Structures are given as C-alpha cells and as structure tokens.
Short mmCIF file of C-alpha atoms in Angstrom, two decimals:
data_model
loop_
_atom_site.label_atom_id
_atom_site.label_comp_id
_atom_site.label_asym_id
_atom_site.label_seq_id
_atom_site.Cartn_x
_atom_site.Cartn_y
_atom_site.Cartn_z
CA MET A 1 -59.93 1.38 -48.19
CA ARG A 2 -57.50 2.39 -50.91
CA LYS A 3 -56.25 5.24 -48.72
CA THR A 4 -55.58 2.77 -45.94
CA LYS A 5 -53.52 0.50 -48.22
CA ASN A 6 -51.52 3.44 -49.48
CA LEU A 7 -50.92 4.57 -45.93
CA LYS A 8 -49.75 1.09 -44.90
CA SER A 9 -47.34 0.87 -47.83
CA LYS A 10 -45.90 4.27 -46.93
CA ILE A 11 -45.49 3.14 -43.33
CA ILE A 12 -43.59 0.01 -44.40
CA LYS A 13 -41.25 2.03 -46.61
CA LYS A 14 -40.75 4.62 -43.91
CA LYS A 15 -40.06 1.92 -41.31
CA ALA A 16 -37.38 0.30 -43.48
CA SER A 17 -35.77 3.66 -44.09
CA VAL A 18 -35.74 4.57 -40.39
CA LEU A 19 -34.37 1.20 -39.30
CA SER A 20 -31.53 1.41 -41.81
CA PHE A 21 -30.13 4.31 -39.79
CA CYS A 22 -30.20 2.44 -36.46
CA PRO A 23 -26.90 0.80 -35.48
CA TYR A 24 -26.61 -1.89 -32.82
CA ILE A 25 -28.54 -0.48 -29.85
CA PRO A 26 -28.95 -2.92 -26.96
CA LYS A 27 -31.39 -0.71 -25.03
CA PRO A 28 -35.02 -0.02 -25.94
CA TYR A 29 -35.34 2.81 -28.42
CA PRO A 30 -38.44 4.74 -29.56
CA LEU A 31 -39.78 4.66 -33.11
CA PHE A 32 -42.71 6.80 -34.19
CA PHE A 33 -45.21 5.37 -36.66
CA ILE A 34 -48.51 6.65 -38.02
CA THR A 35 -50.95 3.76 -37.84
CA PRO A 36 -54.70 3.73 -38.60
CA ILE A 37 -56.92 2.31 -35.88
CA SER A 38 -59.56 1.19 -38.38
CA PRO A 39 -60.27 1.79 -42.11
CA ASP A 40 -62.80 4.50 -41.25
CA SER A 41 -60.82 6.26 -38.54
CA GLN A 42 -58.20 8.94 -38.73
CA PRO A 43 -54.54 7.91 -38.67
CA LYS A 44 -52.99 8.02 -35.21
CA LEU A 45 -49.43 8.79 -34.16
CA SER A 46 -48.12 6.04 -31.86
CA LEU A 47 -44.84 5.42 -30.02
CA ILE A 48 -43.40 1.93 -30.19
CA LEU A 49 -40.52 0.73 -27.99
CA ARG A 50 -38.40 -1.84 -29.81
CA GLN A 51 -36.14 -4.11 -27.72
CA GLN A 52 -34.89 -6.48 -30.42
CA LEU A 53 -32.03 -5.68 -32.75
CA PRO A 54 -33.03 -3.44 -35.66
CA LEU A 55 -33.19 -4.75 -39.19
CA PHE A 56 -30.74 -3.59 -41.80
CA ASN A 57 -31.69 -2.21 -45.18
CA PHE A 58 -29.14 -3.84 -47.45
CA LYS A 59 -30.72 -2.29 -50.54
CA SER A 60 -30.32 1.34 -49.43
CA PRO A 61 -28.68 3.72 -51.93
CA LYS A 62 -24.95 4.12 -51.98
CA ALA A 63 -25.16 7.71 -50.81
CA GLN A 64 -27.19 6.61 -47.81
CA ASN A 65 -24.65 3.94 -46.93
CA THR A 66 -21.90 6.54 -47.12
CA SER A 67 -23.72 8.94 -44.83
CA ILE A 68 -24.21 6.34 -42.12
CA SER A 69 -20.91 4.50 -42.51
CA LYS A 70 -19.57 6.02 -39.30
CA MET A 71 -22.63 4.85 -37.38
CA THR A 72 -22.43 1.29 -38.65
CA LYS A 73 -18.69 0.69 -38.89
CA GLU A 74 -18.80 -1.55 -35.81
CA VAL A 75 -21.72 -3.58 -37.09
CA VAL A 76 -21.65 -6.49 -39.51
CA GLY A 77 -24.79 -7.84 -41.12
CA GLU A 78 -25.12 -11.59 -41.20
CA GLY A 79 -28.32 -12.99 -42.60
CA GLY A 80 -30.17 -9.75 -41.94
CA SER A 81 -29.03 -9.34 -38.31
CA PHE A 82 -26.37 -7.39 -36.43
CA THR A 83 -23.31 -8.66 -34.63
CA ALA A 84 -20.75 -6.54 -32.78
CA LYS A 85 -17.55 -6.62 -34.81
CA ASP A 86 -15.49 -4.73 -32.32
CA TYR A 87 -16.23 -2.59 -29.29
CA HIS A 88 -14.34 0.57 -28.49
CA ASP A 89 -13.73 1.02 -24.79
CA PRO A 90 -14.41 4.34 -23.13
CA PRO A 91 -11.37 6.65 -23.18
CA PRO A 92 -8.75 5.73 -20.58
CA ALA A 93 -8.72 7.69 -17.35
CA PRO A 94 -6.03 10.38 -17.23
CA LEU A 95 -2.93 9.56 -15.24
CA ILE A 96 -3.28 12.71 -13.14
CA ASP A 97 -6.73 14.25 -12.84
CA ALA A 98 -6.51 17.16 -10.41
CA ALA A 99 -10.06 18.22 -11.27
CA GLU A 100 -11.35 15.26 -9.25
CA LEU A 101 -10.23 16.92 -6.04
CA GLY A 102 -12.84 19.63 -6.52
CA GLN A 103 -15.77 17.28 -7.11
CA TRP A 104 -18.13 16.12 -4.37
CA SER A 105 -18.64 12.78 -6.15
CA PHE A 106 -14.95 12.01 -5.57
CA TYR A 107 -15.21 12.46 -1.80
CA ARG A 108 -18.51 10.60 -1.73
CA ALA A 109 -16.73 7.67 -3.38
CA LEU A 110 -13.98 7.81 -0.75
CA ILE A 111 -16.56 7.72 2.03
CA ALA A 112 -18.26 4.75 0.36
CA GLU A 113 -14.95 2.84 0.15
CA PHE A 114 -14.14 3.66 3.78
CA ILE A 115 -17.51 2.51 5.14
CA ALA A 116 -17.63 -0.58 2.91
CA THR A 117 -14.17 -1.75 4.02
CA LEU A 118 -15.03 -1.02 7.65
CA LEU A 119 -18.16 -3.18 7.46
CA PHE A 120 -16.30 -5.88 5.54
CA LEU A 121 -13.59 -6.22 8.20
CA TYR A 122 -16.02 -5.99 11.09
CA ILE A 123 -18.25 -8.84 9.90
CA THR A 124 -15.50 -11.12 8.60
CA VAL A 125 -13.06 -10.78 11.52
CA LEU A 126 -15.94 -11.24 13.95
CA THR A 127 -16.86 -14.45 12.08
CA VAL A 128 -13.29 -15.76 12.30
CA ILE A 129 -13.04 -15.04 16.04
CA GLY A 130 -16.46 -16.54 16.66
CA TYR A 131 -15.48 -19.73 14.84
CA LYS A 132 -12.25 -20.12 16.84
CA SER A 133 -14.20 -19.53 20.04
CA GLN A 134 -16.70 -22.25 19.13
CA VAL A 135 -14.04 -24.88 18.43
CA ASP A 136 -11.66 -24.03 21.30
CA PRO A 137 -11.23 -27.32 23.23
CA ASN A 138 -10.00 -25.43 26.31
CA LYS A 139 -13.11 -23.31 26.54
CA PRO A 140 -15.71 -24.55 29.07
CA GLY A 141 -18.89 -25.77 27.50
CA VAL A 142 -17.41 -26.77 24.13
CA VAL A 143 -18.78 -30.24 23.46
CA ASP A 144 -17.86 -30.62 19.79
CA PRO A 145 -14.41 -29.24 18.92
CA CYS A 146 -15.26 -29.73 15.24
CA GLY A 147 -18.42 -27.62 15.47
CA GLY A 148 -18.92 -24.01 14.51
CA VAL A 149 -19.23 -22.51 11.08
CA GLY A 150 -15.98 -24.07 9.86
CA ILE A 151 -13.89 -23.01 6.86
CA LEU A 152 -16.98 -23.15 4.67
CA GLY A 153 -18.79 -20.65 6.88
CA ILE A 154 -15.80 -18.31 7.00
CA ALA A 155 -15.50 -18.43 3.22
CA TRP A 156 -19.22 -17.65 2.92
CA ALA A 157 -18.81 -14.67 5.26
CA PHE A 158 -16.04 -13.16 3.14
CA GLY A 159 -17.67 -13.91 -0.21
CA GLY A 160 -21.13 -12.88 0.95
CA MET A 161 -19.97 -9.56 2.35
CA ILE A 162 -18.12 -8.74 -0.87
CA PHE A 163 -21.27 -9.56 -2.85
CA VAL A 164 -23.42 -7.31 -0.65
CA LEU A 165 -20.96 -4.41 -0.44
CA VAL A 166 -20.07 -4.39 -4.14
CA TYR A 167 -23.78 -4.34 -4.93
CA CYS A 168 -24.28 -1.39 -2.55
CA THR A 169 -21.30 0.72 -3.62
CA ALA A 170 -20.80 -0.11 -7.31
CA GLY A 171 -22.81 2.91 -8.43
CA ILE A 172 -20.95 5.27 -6.08
CA SER A 173 -17.29 4.29 -6.02
CA GLY A 174 -17.12 1.24 -8.27
CA GLY A 175 -17.15 -1.12 -5.29
CA HIS A 176 -13.41 -1.82 -5.08
CA ILE A 177 -13.09 -2.48 -1.30
CA ASN A 178 -9.61 -3.84 -2.00
CA PRO A 179 -6.33 -2.06 -2.84
CA ALA A 180 -5.38 -4.92 -5.17
CA VAL A 181 -8.55 -4.39 -7.21
CA THR A 182 -7.89 -0.65 -7.29
CA PHE A 183 -4.29 -1.27 -8.39
CA GLY A 184 -5.40 -3.57 -11.21
CA LEU A 185 -7.98 -1.07 -12.43
CA PHE A 186 -5.37 1.69 -12.30
CA LEU A 187 -2.99 -0.33 -14.48
CA ALA A 188 -5.84 -0.81 -16.96
CA ARG A 189 -6.45 2.96 -16.96
CA LYS A 190 -9.90 2.63 -15.41
CA VAL A 191 -9.09 5.08 -12.60
CA SER A 192 -6.61 7.93 -12.28
CA LEU A 193 -3.54 7.83 -10.05
CA ILE A 194 -5.05 10.29 -7.58
CA ARG A 195 -8.24 8.26 -7.25
CA ALA A 196 -6.30 5.01 -6.91
CA VAL A 197 -4.07 6.32 -4.12
CA MET A 198 -6.94 7.94 -2.22
CA TYR A 199 -9.04 4.78 -2.55
CA MET A 200 -6.24 2.72 -1.02
CA VAL A 201 -5.88 5.15 1.87
CA ALA A 202 -9.64 5.08 2.52
CA GLN A 203 -9.69 1.28 2.35
CA CYS A 204 -6.81 0.88 4.79
CA LEU A 205 -8.33 3.36 7.24
CA GLY A 206 -11.69 1.61 6.98
CA ALA A 207 -10.04 -1.75 7.65
CA ILE A 208 -8.29 -0.43 10.76
CA CYS A 209 -11.53 1.02 12.09
CA GLY A 210 -13.48 -2.17 11.33
CA VAL A 211 -11.04 -4.40 13.21
CA GLY A 212 -10.85 -1.81 15.97
CA LEU A 213 -14.60 -2.12 16.49
CA VAL A 214 -14.25 -5.89 16.85
CA LYS A 215 -11.53 -5.47 19.48
CA ALA A 216 -13.60 -2.85 21.33
CA PHE A 217 -16.65 -5.10 21.52
CA GLN A 218 -14.89 -8.42 22.21
CA LYS A 219 -11.45 -7.60 23.56
CA SER A 220 -10.83 -10.85 25.45
CA TYR A 221 -11.86 -13.06 22.55
CA TYR A 222 -10.00 -10.87 20.07
CA THR A 223 -6.66 -11.19 21.82
CA ARG A 224 -7.08 -14.87 22.63
CA TYR A 225 -7.96 -15.97 19.09
CA GLY A 226 -5.48 -14.03 17.01
CA GLY A 227 -7.52 -11.01 16.00
CA GLY A 228 -8.18 -12.37 12.53
CA ALA A 229 -4.65 -11.38 11.48
CA ASN A 230 -3.11 -13.07 8.43
CA SER A 231 0.12 -15.02 8.79
CA LEU A 232 1.80 -17.96 7.11
CA ASN A 233 0.54 -21.15 8.74
CA ASP A 234 2.89 -23.83 10.04
CA GLY A 235 4.15 -26.32 7.46
CA TYR A 236 4.04 -23.93 4.49
CA SER A 237 7.03 -22.16 2.97
CA THR A 238 7.20 -18.49 2.12
CA GLY A 239 7.09 -19.32 -1.58
CA THR A 240 3.93 -21.36 -1.13
CA GLY A 241 2.23 -18.54 0.74
CA LEU A 242 3.31 -15.95 -1.82
CA GLY A 243 2.13 -18.14 -4.68
CA ALA A 244 -1.23 -18.68 -3.00
CA GLU A 245 -1.72 -14.93 -2.64
CA ILE A 246 -0.69 -14.24 -6.25
CA ILE A 247 -2.99 -16.87 -7.75
CA GLY A 248 -5.87 -16.08 -5.42
CA THR A 249 -5.73 -12.37 -6.23
CA PHE A 250 -5.40 -13.16 -9.93
CA VAL A 251 -8.66 -15.10 -9.77
CA LEU A 252 -10.41 -12.24 -7.98
CA VAL A 253 -9.17 -9.37 -10.17
CA TYR A 254 -9.67 -11.33 -13.38
CA THR A 255 -13.26 -11.95 -12.30
CA VAL A 256 -13.69 -8.23 -11.61
CA PHE A 257 -12.48 -7.34 -15.10
CA SER A 258 -14.69 -9.95 -16.74
CA ALA A 259 -17.79 -9.05 -14.72
CA THR A 260 -17.43 -5.33 -15.45
CA ASP A 261 -16.30 -5.61 -19.08
CA PRO A 262 -17.99 -2.72 -20.96
CA LYS A 263 -18.18 -4.80 -24.14
CA ARG A 264 -20.26 -7.45 -22.37
CA ASN A 265 -22.31 -4.77 -20.65
CA ALA A 266 -23.18 -3.23 -24.01
CA ARG A 267 -24.19 -6.58 -25.48
CA ASP A 268 -26.04 -8.04 -22.48
CA SER A 269 -27.93 -5.52 -20.36
CA HIS A 270 -28.23 -7.93 -17.39
CA ILE A 271 -24.45 -8.25 -16.92
CA PRO A 272 -23.96 -5.09 -14.77
CA VAL A 273 -26.73 -6.20 -12.40
CA LEU A 274 -25.15 -9.63 -11.88
CA ALA A 275 -21.55 -8.39 -11.58
CA PRO A 276 -21.40 -8.54 -7.74
CA LEU A 277 -22.41 -12.22 -7.77
CA PRO A 278 -19.39 -13.71 -9.60
CA ILE A 279 -17.06 -11.38 -7.70
CA GLY A 280 -18.44 -12.63 -4.39
CA PHE A 281 -18.19 -16.25 -5.56
CA ALA A 282 -14.57 -15.71 -6.58
CA VAL A 283 -13.75 -14.50 -3.06
CA PHE A 284 -15.63 -17.47 -1.61
CA MET A 285 -13.78 -20.05 -3.73
CA VAL A 286 -10.35 -18.52 -3.12
CA HIS A 287 -10.94 -18.59 0.64
CA LEU A 288 -11.85 -22.27 0.52
CA ALA A 289 -8.53 -23.01 -1.16
CA THR A 290 -6.13 -20.73 0.72
CA ILE A 291 -7.43 -20.40 4.30
CA PRO A 292 -5.24 -23.39 5.37
CA ILE A 293 -2.15 -21.71 3.86
CA THR A 294 -2.23 -18.02 4.76
CA GLY A 295 -5.67 -17.47 6.22
CA THR A 296 -6.38 -15.85 2.82
CA GLY A 297 -5.33 -12.28 2.30
CA ILE A 298 -5.93 -11.29 -1.37
CA ASN A 299 -6.82 -7.89 0.10
CA PRO A 300 -3.92 -5.82 1.48
CA ALA A 301 -6.30 -3.55 3.42
CA ARG A 302 -7.84 -6.56 5.18
CA SER A 303 -4.39 -7.87 6.19
CA PHE A 304 -3.09 -4.41 7.12
CA GLY A 305 -6.04 -3.49 9.33
CA ALA A 306 -5.88 -6.76 11.25
CA ALA A 307 -2.09 -6.51 11.68
CA VAL A 308 -2.25 -2.93 12.96
CA ILE A 309 -4.87 -3.65 15.63
CA PHE A 310 -3.52 -7.08 16.68
CA ASN A 311 0.09 -5.78 16.57
CA GLU A 312 1.99 -9.00 17.22
CA GLU A 313 5.32 -10.08 15.78
CA LYS A 314 4.19 -13.04 13.66
CA PRO A 315 1.65 -11.16 11.49
CA TRP A 316 4.15 -8.36 10.87
CA ASP A 317 6.94 -10.80 9.92
CA ASP A 318 4.79 -12.26 7.14
CA HIS A 319 2.97 -9.05 6.30
CA TRP A 320 4.94 -8.27 3.14
CA ILE A 321 3.45 -11.40 1.53
CA PHE A 322 -0.02 -9.87 1.74
CA TRP A 323 1.02 -6.77 -0.19
CA VAL A 324 3.48 -8.15 -2.73
CA GLY A 325 1.38 -11.21 -3.61
CA PRO A 326 -1.93 -9.40 -4.22
CA PHE A 327 -0.28 -6.59 -6.20
CA ILE A 328 1.53 -9.07 -8.46
CA GLY A 329 -1.67 -11.06 -8.94
CA ALA A 330 -3.64 -7.91 -9.75
CA ALA A 331 -1.02 -6.76 -12.27
CA LEU A 332 -1.02 -10.15 -14.00
CA ALA A 333 -4.82 -10.20 -14.17
CA ALA A 334 -4.95 -6.68 -15.60
CA PHE A 335 -2.33 -7.51 -18.23
CA PHE A 336 -3.99 -10.81 -19.14
CA HIS A 337 -7.47 -9.36 -19.56
CA GLN A 338 -6.62 -6.01 -21.12
CA PHE A 339 -3.66 -6.81 -23.34
CA ILE A 340 -4.19 -10.46 -24.26
CA LEU A 341 -7.92 -11.16 -24.17
CA ARG A 342 -8.76 -7.58 -25.19
CA ALA A 343 -6.12 -6.78 -27.82
CA GLY A 344 -7.78 -3.46 -28.59
CA ALA A 345 -6.84 -2.21 -25.14
CA VAL A 346 -3.22 -1.87 -26.25
CA LYS A 347 -4.22 1.69 -27.10
CA ALA A 348 -4.45 2.35 -23.38
CA LEU A 349 -0.72 1.72 -23.05
CA GLY A 350 0.02 4.41 -25.60
CA SER A 351 -2.24 6.90 -23.88
CA PHE A 352 -0.60 6.02 -20.55
CA ARG A 353 2.79 6.93 -21.96
CA SER A 354 1.51 10.13 -23.55
CA SER A 355 -0.15 11.21 -20.29
CA ALA A 356 3.02 10.48 -18.33
CA SER A 357 5.17 12.47 -20.77
CA ALA A 358 2.73 15.38 -20.64
CA VAL A 359 3.01 15.48 -16.86
#
C-alpha cells in the first residue's frame, strides 16, 4: 500500500513537470503516465489524450522557466489557465515562386478552380434563365407572372453553390472560385503572384465553359432571356452600380478573411470546417441586396464568362464595372482585415517590399 502511495505521489509530481512544458495546444496531445490498476497489481503504462488546455506550473524553477521561455512567449497565465496573447501568422507567400510550376499540386489546384467555376456558372446561369422563363408573360402557359423561384431563389442558388464548391475545393486549391477573392488573398500575401494570375485564368476559362454549356443545352432560352449576363439595370447610375459592386465584394472578401483566419483556426478547431457556410451566406445576402441594381457581379469571372458567350453590346458597355468594383472591394477588405484588425500583419508589407526588391 505504501508503494502505491509513493507511486501516486511520483506520478503527480511528474504530471505537473510534464504539463509545465506544454504551451497552448488546441489539438489533442498524448501524455504517458504509469498508473497502477490495483494496489496488488503491477504498474501499467497508459496513454492519455488530453483535449483541454494544459495547466501551468507557476512554481517551476527559474532555470526551467528560462529554458521554455521561447515555447511559452505567446501564452499568458491568468488564474491558472492559458490565453493566446498574440498569434504569429504563417510566413507570407513569396511574390514570385517559380518552384510552384514544377509541382503537381499546383496544376491540381488549377484544375479544381477551373471545374468549380464551370459548375458554379452552369448552375447559377441556368437558374437565372429558368426563373425568367417562368415569369415571362409572353410565354404560353404562364399563369402567374410573379411565380418562379424569384430573387430569393436566385440568391440561394449563388450562395448555395459557393458553399458547396468551397467545401469541396478548400483542401485542394483554397476554394477561391473568384478572381476578386484571389486578388485579395494575393494582396495579403496568402498566395504568390504566379498562383494568383494562373488562378484567375483558370477561373475565367471555367466561367466561359460553364456558360457555354448552358447555351449549348438551352440555346433558345439563353438568347431570349439575356444569357445571365451582368449589366447596369435601368434607373441606376454608373456610380450606384460601381458602389454596389465595391461594397458587395468587400462583404464577401472580408468574410473570406474572417472565416479562414489562422488565429481563429488555431483557437477553435471547428472554424475551418464551418468556413464555407459564412462565405456562402455572404454571397446569398449580397445577391439579395444588389440583384435589382447590377444583377450582382462581385465575381469578375462570372461576369466575364457570361459576357463572352452572350456577346451583346449592353453587357460589354458596363463590363468594366464588374472588374473595377470587385477589385477595389477586395483590396479594401484585405487592407481592413490584415492591416487594421490584424495589426501584426504589417510585417507582410515589409516582406512584400523585400521580395519585390530581390526580384
């Protein structure tokens, strides 16, 4: 019995010593303990997975504190618990990363962006054309000109497809599916210049192919109901349309930054899993607000693909709005999140300049 008590006391001391070396670890981590099954049995080595935050040994020797100061410099003890004092982002992506061109994962990401944008345009443009067909008062058989899915249904189609496609491609390409999102992430040094440019090319090609499929399957309806092309609606000025695109894209890109914030991901393990949901809802809400103004662009690839296939004068006259507005909105969102809300990200600006000078 005395041996058991001595063993337990040693275990407690050993446990406190081990935990004092554990900084803030949000994921389960293994700790090995020697525990007796019963007073008469032999001690047994067991593996315990601890999910909660580790305790901190405030009474550890000064030499011990010095040796682990680097491990715990981001952790502050308050009442015996840990809180994240500051989180250091991963190193910024290089401005030019030629090594990417020799990696299969890079081309796999391009394929994922191409297919995702193709599917996005196919489903959403088909929804828009189907809605206009259902409410066309000149079409035989239309009893209720106010029927169909309506603006709410169109907004759900866009937001729902973004939710699904971001969920499917996030682990492969990051799930951008939008040149404005890619541009914002490039400004924040999340992707290199080569990756950003190639993503935009893949997205635009995917959008053209997606709208092309819609025209191939429903050519008569496609031409009759505008092909899903974006243009400034009657009664709205150019400034109003541009402002709607800037603010709408700001909402989307700001949501992307917040949903994929590595600091939140490190603190709350469920955040990466839920990231596609708020992004999809942001697209849904922006469409509800701006469909009456511009038909809602906030995605230059979406507007470009529809304009190329429809190829009429009106969409091309207003087309610059759907590139300038989203890019301005994305830049503002990147600056706001990275350099105002996340003051520590100012370091990325310095590395951006150093990389540019090196090139």
